[in-house]
Amino acid sequence: MQANIKNGLSKRILDIKTVCSGNEEKKSTRNLDIRTVCSGNEETKSTRNLDIRTVCSGNEETKSTRNLDIRTVCSGNEEKKSTRNLDIRTVCSGNEEKKSTRNLDIRTVCSGNEETKSTRNLNIRRASSGNEEKKSTRNLNIRTVCSGNEEKKSTRNLDIRTVCSGNEEKSTRILDIKTVCSGNEEKKSTRSLDIRTVCSGNEETKSTRISSHLELLQLLQIMRSIIIGYFVN
């Protein structure tokens, strides 16, 4: 095993099985268990209780990362600030986690994802390319999130099974979407919304509350209008 490590400061209790070319560990690294770390990785500040199984090229962990369990982290990932209790199984190219990410369980996160602010209690099974989670996302359960999704504002208690390309959800609370197709934009608050199938080009720009029985409500309103018109006439 070839190791090319430039150590700047103290390194204690370090267990490295395979460390590839170009890695730099500039400051203290304690209780570090790295199985395979590939080229171009830089860990410039304190990294404690870190368990990395496979870390590929171009990863940068510039600030404190504690209790981090990364199984596979691919090229171009940057974790610039504190990441605590992070369980990443597969993180692909171009991901950036710039601020605090706590209790994060990501199974598969693909290219181009950016999590720039606090993300707590986040459970993402599969998030594909181009996803951006810019603000606080709490208690989020995403099973499959496809390309181009942007979740810019707070999304709490969100259960998305399949969200396709181009969706934007800015403030969505207690949202249960089973299938949301391409080009949908949900720009404002949507509460207690149950959408089974939302196809392309739909825009829900204002608040929609308790819309699961919309057809039944419309039918009741039509019957009510007919009955009122009958007695009035």
mmCIF file of N, CA and C in Angstrom, residues 138-222:
data_model
loop_
_atom_site.group_PDB
_atom_site.id
_atom_site.type_symbol
_atom_site.label_atom_id
_atom_site.label_comp_id
_atom_site.label_asym_id
_atom_site.label_seq_id
_atom_site.Cartn_x
_atom_site.Cartn_y
_atom_site.Cartn_z
ATOM 1 N N ARG A 138 -36.218 19.988 7.998
ATOM 2 C CA ARG A 138 -36.284 19.165 9.202
ATOM 3 C C ARG A 138 -37.299 18.045 9.031
ATOM 4 N N ASN A 139 -36.955 16.885 9.582
ATOM 5 C CA ASN A 139 -37.830 15.717 9.548
ATOM 6 C C ASN A 139 -38.254 15.412 8.116
ATOM 7 N N LEU A 140 -37.277 15.396 7.218
ATOM 8 C CA LEU A 140 -37.558 15.184 5.803
ATOM 9 C C LEU A 140 -37.278 13.737 5.442
ATOM 10 N N ASN A 141 -38.258 13.088 4.826
ATOM 11 C CA ASN A 141 -38.115 11.710 4.388
ATOM 12 C C ASN A 141 -38.338 11.676 2.887
ATOM 13 N N ILE A 142 -37.257 11.620 2.147
ATOM 14 C CA ILE A 142 -37.346 11.569 0.701
ATOM 15 C C ILE A 142 -36.856 10.209 0.254
ATOM 16 N N ARG A 143 -37.719 9.507 -0.482
ATOM 17 C CA ARG A 143 -37.324 8.207 -0.989
ATOM 18 C C ARG A 143 -36.577 8.348 -2.321
ATOM 19 N N THR A 144 -37.163 9.035 -3.280
ATOM 20 C CA THR A 144 -36.535 9.232 -4.568
ATOM 21 C C THR A 144 -36.775 10.668 -4.991
ATOM 22 N N VAL A 145 -35.708 11.411 -5.142
ATOM 23 C CA VAL A 145 -35.785 12.788 -5.613
ATOM 24 C C VAL A 145 -34.905 12.887 -6.847
ATOM 25 N N CYS A 146 -35.506 13.276 -7.968
ATOM 26 C CA CYS A 146 -34.776 13.256 -9.234
ATOM 27 C C CYS A 146 -34.108 14.596 -9.491
ATOM 28 N N SER A 147 -33.649 14.755 -10.747
ATOM 29 C CA SER A 147 -32.798 15.887 -11.098
ATOM 30 C C SER A 147 -33.554 17.203 -11.056
ATOM 31 N N GLY A 148 -32.803 18.263 -10.704
ATOM 32 C CA GLY A 148 -33.294 19.620 -10.808
ATOM 33 C C GLY A 148 -34.237 20.048 -9.720
ATOM 34 N N ASN A 149 -34.385 19.308 -8.658
ATOM 35 C CA ASN A 149 -35.283 19.730 -7.584
ATOM 36 C C ASN A 149 -34.599 20.756 -6.701
ATOM 37 N N GLU A 150 -35.342 21.748 -6.297
ATOM 38 C CA GLU A 150 -34.829 22.758 -5.391
ATOM 39 C C GLU A 150 -35.786 22.927 -4.228
ATOM 40 N N GLU A 151 -35.293 22.767 -3.039
ATOM 41 C CA GLU A 151 -36.090 22.977 -1.835
ATOM 42 C C GLU A 151 -35.460 24.137 -1.100
ATOM 43 N N LYS A 152 -35.982 25.338 -1.366
ATOM 44 C CA LYS A 152 -35.307 26.539 -0.937
ATOM 45 C C LYS A 152 -35.673 26.980 0.465
ATOM 46 N N LYS A 153 -36.851 26.642 0.920
ATOM 47 C CA LYS A 153 -37.244 27.093 2.248
ATOM 48 C C LYS A 153 -37.608 25.908 3.115
ATOM 49 N N SER A 154 -38.195 26.208 4.268
ATOM 50 C CA SER A 154 -38.404 25.170 5.253
ATOM 51 C C SER A 154 -39.394 24.137 4.744
ATOM 52 N N THR A 155 -39.032 22.880 4.863
ATOM 53 C CA THR A 155 -39.884 21.756 4.501
ATOM 54 C C THR A 155 -39.889 20.823 5.692
ATOM 55 N N ARG A 156 -41.017 20.743 6.377
ATOM 56 C CA ARG A 156 -41.092 19.944 7.597
ATOM 57 C C ARG A 156 -42.114 18.826 7.424
ATOM 58 N N ASN A 157 -41.783 17.670 7.983
ATOM 59 C CA ASN A 157 -42.663 16.510 7.952
ATOM 60 C C ASN A 157 -43.065 16.186 6.515
ATOM 61 N N LEU A 158 -42.072 16.152 5.638
ATOM 62 C CA LEU A 158 -42.326 15.937 4.217
ATOM 63 C C LEU A 158 -42.033 14.490 3.859
ATOM 64 N N ASP A 159 -43.005 13.839 3.231
ATOM 65 C CA ASP A 159 -42.844 12.465 2.777
ATOM 66 C C ASP A 159 -43.037 12.457 1.275
ATOM 67 N N ILE A 160 -41.934 12.398 0.557
ATOM 68 C CA ILE A 160 -41.997 12.363 -0.891
ATOM 69 C C ILE A 160 -41.520 10.988 -1.336
ATOM 70 N N ARG A 161 -42.377 10.304 -2.093
ATOM 71 C CA ARG A 161 -41.972 9.007 -2.598
ATOM 72 C C ARG A 161 -41.214 9.158 -3.923
ATOM 73 N N THR A 162 -41.771 9.869 -4.870
ATOM 74 C CA THR A 162 -41.128 10.087 -6.147
ATOM 75 C C THR A 162 -41.374 11.519 -6.563
ATOM 76 N N VAL A 163 -40.315 12.281 -6.677
ATOM 77 C CA VAL A 163 -40.392 13.656 -7.145
ATOM 78 C C VAL A 163 -39.461 13.772 -8.341
ATOM 79 N N CYS A 164 -40.021 14.150 -9.486
ATOM 80 C CA CYS A 164 -39.238 14.146 -10.713
ATOM 81 C C CYS A 164 -38.594 15.508 -10.940
ATOM 82 N N SER A 165 -38.080 15.689 -12.178
ATOM 83 C CA SER A 165 -37.228 16.832 -12.485
ATOM 84 C C SER A 165 -37.999 18.143 -12.455
ATOM 85 N N GLY A 166 -37.273 19.201 -12.054
ATOM 86 C CA GLY A 166 -37.768 20.558 -12.153
ATOM 87 C C GLY A 166 -38.742 20.974 -11.090
ATOM 88 N N ASN A 167 -38.914 20.228 -10.041
ATOM 89 C CA ASN A 167 -39.849 20.622 -8.998
ATOM 90 C C ASN A 167 -39.194 21.602 -8.043
ATOM 91 N N GLU A 168 -39.953 22.571 -7.592
ATOM 92 C CA GLU A 168 -39.489 23.517 -6.602
ATOM 93 C C GLU A 168 -40.489 23.563 -5.464
ATOM 94 N N GLU A 169 -40.021 23.316 -4.251
ATOM 95 C CA GLU A 169 -40.885 23.349 -3.082
ATOM 96 C C GLU A 169 -40.255 24.297 -2.094
ATOM 97 N N LYS A 170 -40.873 25.447 -1.899
ATOM 98 C CA LYS A 170 -40.257 26.469 -1.059
ATOM 99 C C LYS A 170 -40.681 26.382 0.404
ATOM 100 N N SER A 171 -41.953 26.410 0.709
ATOM 101 C CA SER A 171 -42.377 26.136 2.080
ATOM 102 C C SER A 171 -43.544 25.171 1.996
ATOM 103 N N THR A 172 -43.286 23.914 2.331
ATOM 104 C CA THR A 172 -44.278 22.859 2.222
ATOM 105 C C THR A 172 -44.272 22.085 3.521
ATOM 106 N N ARG A 173 -45.397 22.075 4.229
ATOM 107 C CA ARG A 173 -45.468 21.382 5.509
ATOM 108 C C ARG A 173 -46.512 20.278 5.453
ATOM 109 N N ILE A 174 -46.173 19.147 6.055
ATOM 110 C CA ILE A 174 -47.049 17.979 6.151
ATOM 111 C C ILE A 174 -47.549 17.631 4.744
ATOM 112 N N LEU A 175 -46.617 17.453 3.831
ATOM 113 C CA LEU A 175 -46.934 17.184 2.441
ATOM 114 C C LEU A 175 -46.704 15.712 2.136
ATOM 115 N N ASP A 176 -47.704 15.068 1.553
ATOM 116 C CA ASP A 176 -47.597 13.672 1.166
ATOM 117 C C ASP A 176 -47.787 13.606 -0.335
ATOM 118 N N ILE A 177 -46.689 13.482 -1.059
ATOM 119 C CA ILE A 177 -46.748 13.395 -2.504
ATOM 120 C C ILE A 177 -46.285 12.003 -2.895
ATOM 121 N N LYS A 178 -47.142 11.293 -3.628
ATOM 122 C CA LYS A 178 -46.746 9.976 -4.084
ATOM 123 C C LYS A 178 -46.001 10.068 -5.416
ATOM 124 N N THR A 179 -46.527 10.765 -6.386
ATOM 125 C CA THR A 179 -45.865 10.932 -7.667
ATOM 126 C C THR A 179 -46.063 12.360 -8.120
ATOM 127 N N VAL A 180 -44.975 13.076 -8.277
ATOM 128 C CA VAL A 180 -44.996 14.436 -8.790
ATOM 129 C C VAL A 180 -44.098 14.467 -10.013
ATOM 130 N N CYS A 181 -44.676 14.840 -11.162
ATOM 131 C CA CYS A 181 -43.930 14.747 -12.408
ATOM 132 C C CYS A 181 -43.176 16.041 -12.688
ATOM 133 N N SER A 182 -42.648 16.112 -13.929
ATOM 134 C CA SER A 182 -41.728 17.192 -14.287
ATOM 135 C C SER A 182 -42.428 18.533 -14.362
ATOM 136 N N GLY A 183 -41.650 19.584 -14.029
ATOM 137 C CA GLY A 183 -42.087 20.953 -14.215
ATOM 138 C C GLY A 183 -43.057 21.462 -13.180
ATOM 139 N N ASN A 184 -43.287 20.755 -12.112
ATOM 140 C CA ASN A 184 -44.211 21.250 -11.097
ATOM 141 C C ASN A 184 -43.511 22.249 -10.198
ATOM 142 N N GLU A 185 -44.213 23.290 -9.831
ATOM 143 C CA GLU A 185 -43.678 24.283 -8.932
ATOM 144 C C GLU A 185 -44.675 24.529 -7.808
ATOM 145 N N GLU A 186 -44.244 24.320 -6.597
ATOM 146 C CA GLU A 186 -45.074 24.600 -5.436
ATOM 147 C C GLU A 186 -44.374 25.702 -4.672
ATOM 148 N N LYS A 187 -44.763 26.945 -4.954
ATOM 149 C CA LYS A 187 -43.977 28.071 -4.522
ATOM 150 C C LYS A 187 -44.322 28.556 -3.124
ATOM 151 N N LYS A 188 -45.535 28.326 -2.694
ATOM 152 C CA LYS A 188 -45.895 28.830 -1.382
ATOM 153 C C LYS A 188 -46.395 27.702 -0.504
ATOM 154 N N SER A 189 -46.967 28.088 0.633
ATOM 155 C CA SER A 189 -47.280 27.097 1.644
ATOM 156 C C SER A 189 -48.374 26.157 1.147
ATOM 157 N N THR A 190 -48.137 24.863 1.294
ATOM 158 C CA THR A 190 -49.108 23.830 0.965
ATOM 159 C C THR A 190 -49.190 22.932 2.179
ATOM 160 N N ARG A 191 -50.311 22.969 2.873
ATOM 161 C CA ARG A 191 -50.448 22.224 4.122
ATOM 162 C C ARG A 191 -51.518 21.160 3.984
ATOM 163 N N SER A 192 -51.246 20.012 4.616
ATOM 164 C CA SER A 192 -52.183 18.893 4.629
ATOM 165 C C SER A 192 -52.597 18.538 3.199
ATOM 166 N N LEU A 193 -51.619 18.481 2.295
ATOM 167 C CA LEU A 193 -51.893 18.230 0.893
ATOM 168 C C LEU A 193 -51.583 16.784 0.567
ATOM 169 N N ASP A 194 -52.536 16.109 -0.058
ATOM 170 C CA ASP A 194 -52.359 14.725 -0.455
ATOM 171 C C ASP A 194 -52.470 14.671 -1.966
ATOM 172 N N ILE A 195 -51.343 14.595 -2.639
ATOM 173 C CA ILE A 195 -51.331 14.518 -4.090
ATOM 174 C C ILE A 195 -50.846 13.134 -4.470
ATOM 175 N N ARG A 196 -51.677 12.421 -5.234
ATOM 176 C CA ARG A 196 -51.247 11.106 -5.691
ATOM 177 C C ARG A 196 -50.478 11.217 -7.012
ATOM 178 N N THR A 197 -51.018 11.917 -7.986
ATOM 179 C CA THR A 197 -50.357 12.087 -9.270
ATOM 180 C C THR A 197 -50.529 13.526 -9.709
ATOM 181 N N VAL A 198 -49.412 14.227 -9.840
ATOM 182 C CA VAL A 198 -49.407 15.585 -10.355
ATOM 183 C C VAL A 198 -48.495 15.585 -11.571
ATOM 184 N N CYS A 199 -49.062 15.925 -12.747
ATOM 185 C CA CYS A 199 -48.307 15.780 -13.980
ATOM 186 C C CYS A 199 -47.599 17.083 -14.328
ATOM 187 N N SER A 200 -47.075 17.109 -15.578
ATOM 188 C CA SER A 200 -46.183 18.179 -15.990
ATOM 189 C C SER A 200 -46.904 19.513 -16.083
ATOM 190 N N GLY A 201 -46.123 20.589 -15.760
ATOM 191 C CA GLY A 201 -46.579 21.951 -15.963
ATOM 192 C C GLY A 201 -47.552 22.455 -14.935
ATOM 193 N N ASN A 202 -47.775 21.751 -13.862
ATOM 194 C CA ASN A 202 -48.694 22.245 -12.842
ATOM 195 C C ASN A 202 -47.991 23.249 -11.946
ATOM 196 N N GLU A 203 -48.682 24.295 -11.608
ATOM 197 C CA GLU A 203 -48.144 25.282 -10.690
ATOM 198 C C GLU A 203 -49.139 25.515 -9.569
ATOM 199 N N GLU A 204 -48.687 25.326 -8.335
ATOM 200 C CA GLU A 204 -49.522 25.593 -7.169
ATOM 201 C C GLU A 204 -48.828 26.694 -6.399
ATOM 202 N N THR A 205 -49.225 27.934 -6.671
ATOM 203 C CA THR A 205 -48.465 29.072 -6.175
ATOM 204 C C THR A 205 -48.966 29.597 -4.843
ATOM 205 N N LYS A 206 -50.161 29.195 -4.441
ATOM 206 C CA LYS A 206 -50.671 29.689 -3.168
ATOM 207 C C LYS A 206 -51.062 28.529 -2.274
ATOM 208 N N SER A 207 -51.605 28.877 -1.123
ATOM 209 C CA SER A 207 -51.875 27.860 -0.131
ATOM 210 C C SER A 207 -53.010 26.952 -0.585
ATOM 211 N N THR A 208 -52.808 25.639 -0.457
ATOM 212 C CA THR A 208 -53.805 24.627 -0.774
ATOM 213 C C THR A 208 -53.916 23.743 0.449
ATOM 214 N N ARG A 209 -55.054 23.771 1.098
ATOM 215 C CA ARG A 209 -55.215 23.025 2.341
ATOM 216 C C ARG A 209 -56.325 21.990 2.190
ATOM 217 N N ILE A 210 -56.036 20.777 2.652
ATOM 218 C CA ILE A 210 -57.005 19.684 2.734
ATOM 219 C C ILE A 210 -57.702 19.524 1.374
ATOM 220 N N SER A 211 -56.882 19.177 0.368
ATOM 221 C CA SER A 211 -57.420 19.070 -0.984
ATOM 222 C C SER A 211 -57.592 17.632 -1.447
ATOM 223 N N SER A 212 -57.539 16.668 -0.491
ATOM 224 C CA SER A 212 -57.605 15.278 -0.914
ATOM 225 C C SER A 212 -58.979 14.886 -1.444
ATOM 226 N N HIS A 213 -60.058 15.548 -0.990
ATOM 227 C CA HIS A 213 -61.412 15.222 -1.434
ATOM 228 C C HIS A 213 -61.991 16.393 -2.227
ATOM 229 N N LEU A 214 -61.186 16.898 -3.153
ATOM 230 C CA LEU A 214 -61.598 18.087 -3.890
ATOM 231 C C LEU A 214 -62.797 17.811 -4.780
ATOM 232 N N GLU A 215 -62.804 16.663 -5.459
ATOM 233 C CA GLU A 215 -63.915 16.352 -6.354
ATOM 234 C C GLU A 215 -65.223 16.169 -5.568
ATOM 235 N N LEU A 216 -65.142 15.535 -4.405
ATOM 236 C CA LEU A 216 -66.341 15.353 -3.593
ATOM 237 C C LEU A 216 -66.880 16.695 -3.107
ATOM 238 N N LEU A 217 -65.987 17.582 -2.709
ATOM 239 C CA LEU A 217 -66.425 18.898 -2.258
ATOM 240 C C LEU A 217 -67.078 19.680 -3.395
ATOM 241 N N GLN A 218 -66.491 19.586 -4.596
ATOM 242 C CA GLN A 218 -67.087 20.280 -5.730
ATOM 243 C C GLN A 218 -68.477 19.724 -6.040
ATOM 244 N N LEU A 219 -68.622 18.410 -5.957
ATOM 245 C CA LEU A 219 -69.925 17.800 -6.216
ATOM 246 C C LEU A 219 -70.955 18.239 -5.186
ATOM 247 N N LEU A 220 -70.553 18.306 -3.917
ATOM 248 C CA LEU A 220 -71.468 18.752 -2.872
ATOM 249 C C LEU A 220 -71.864 20.213 -3.072
ATOM 250 N N GLN A 221 -70.909 21.030 -3.516
ATOM 251 C CA GLN A 221 -71.243 22.431 -3.768
ATOM 252 C C GLN A 221 -72.235 22.567 -4.921
ATOM 253 N N ILE A 222 -72.065 21.753 -5.971
ATOM 254 C CA ILE A 222 -73.003 21.800 -7.103
ATOM 255 C C ILE A 222 -74.396 21.375 -6.654
#
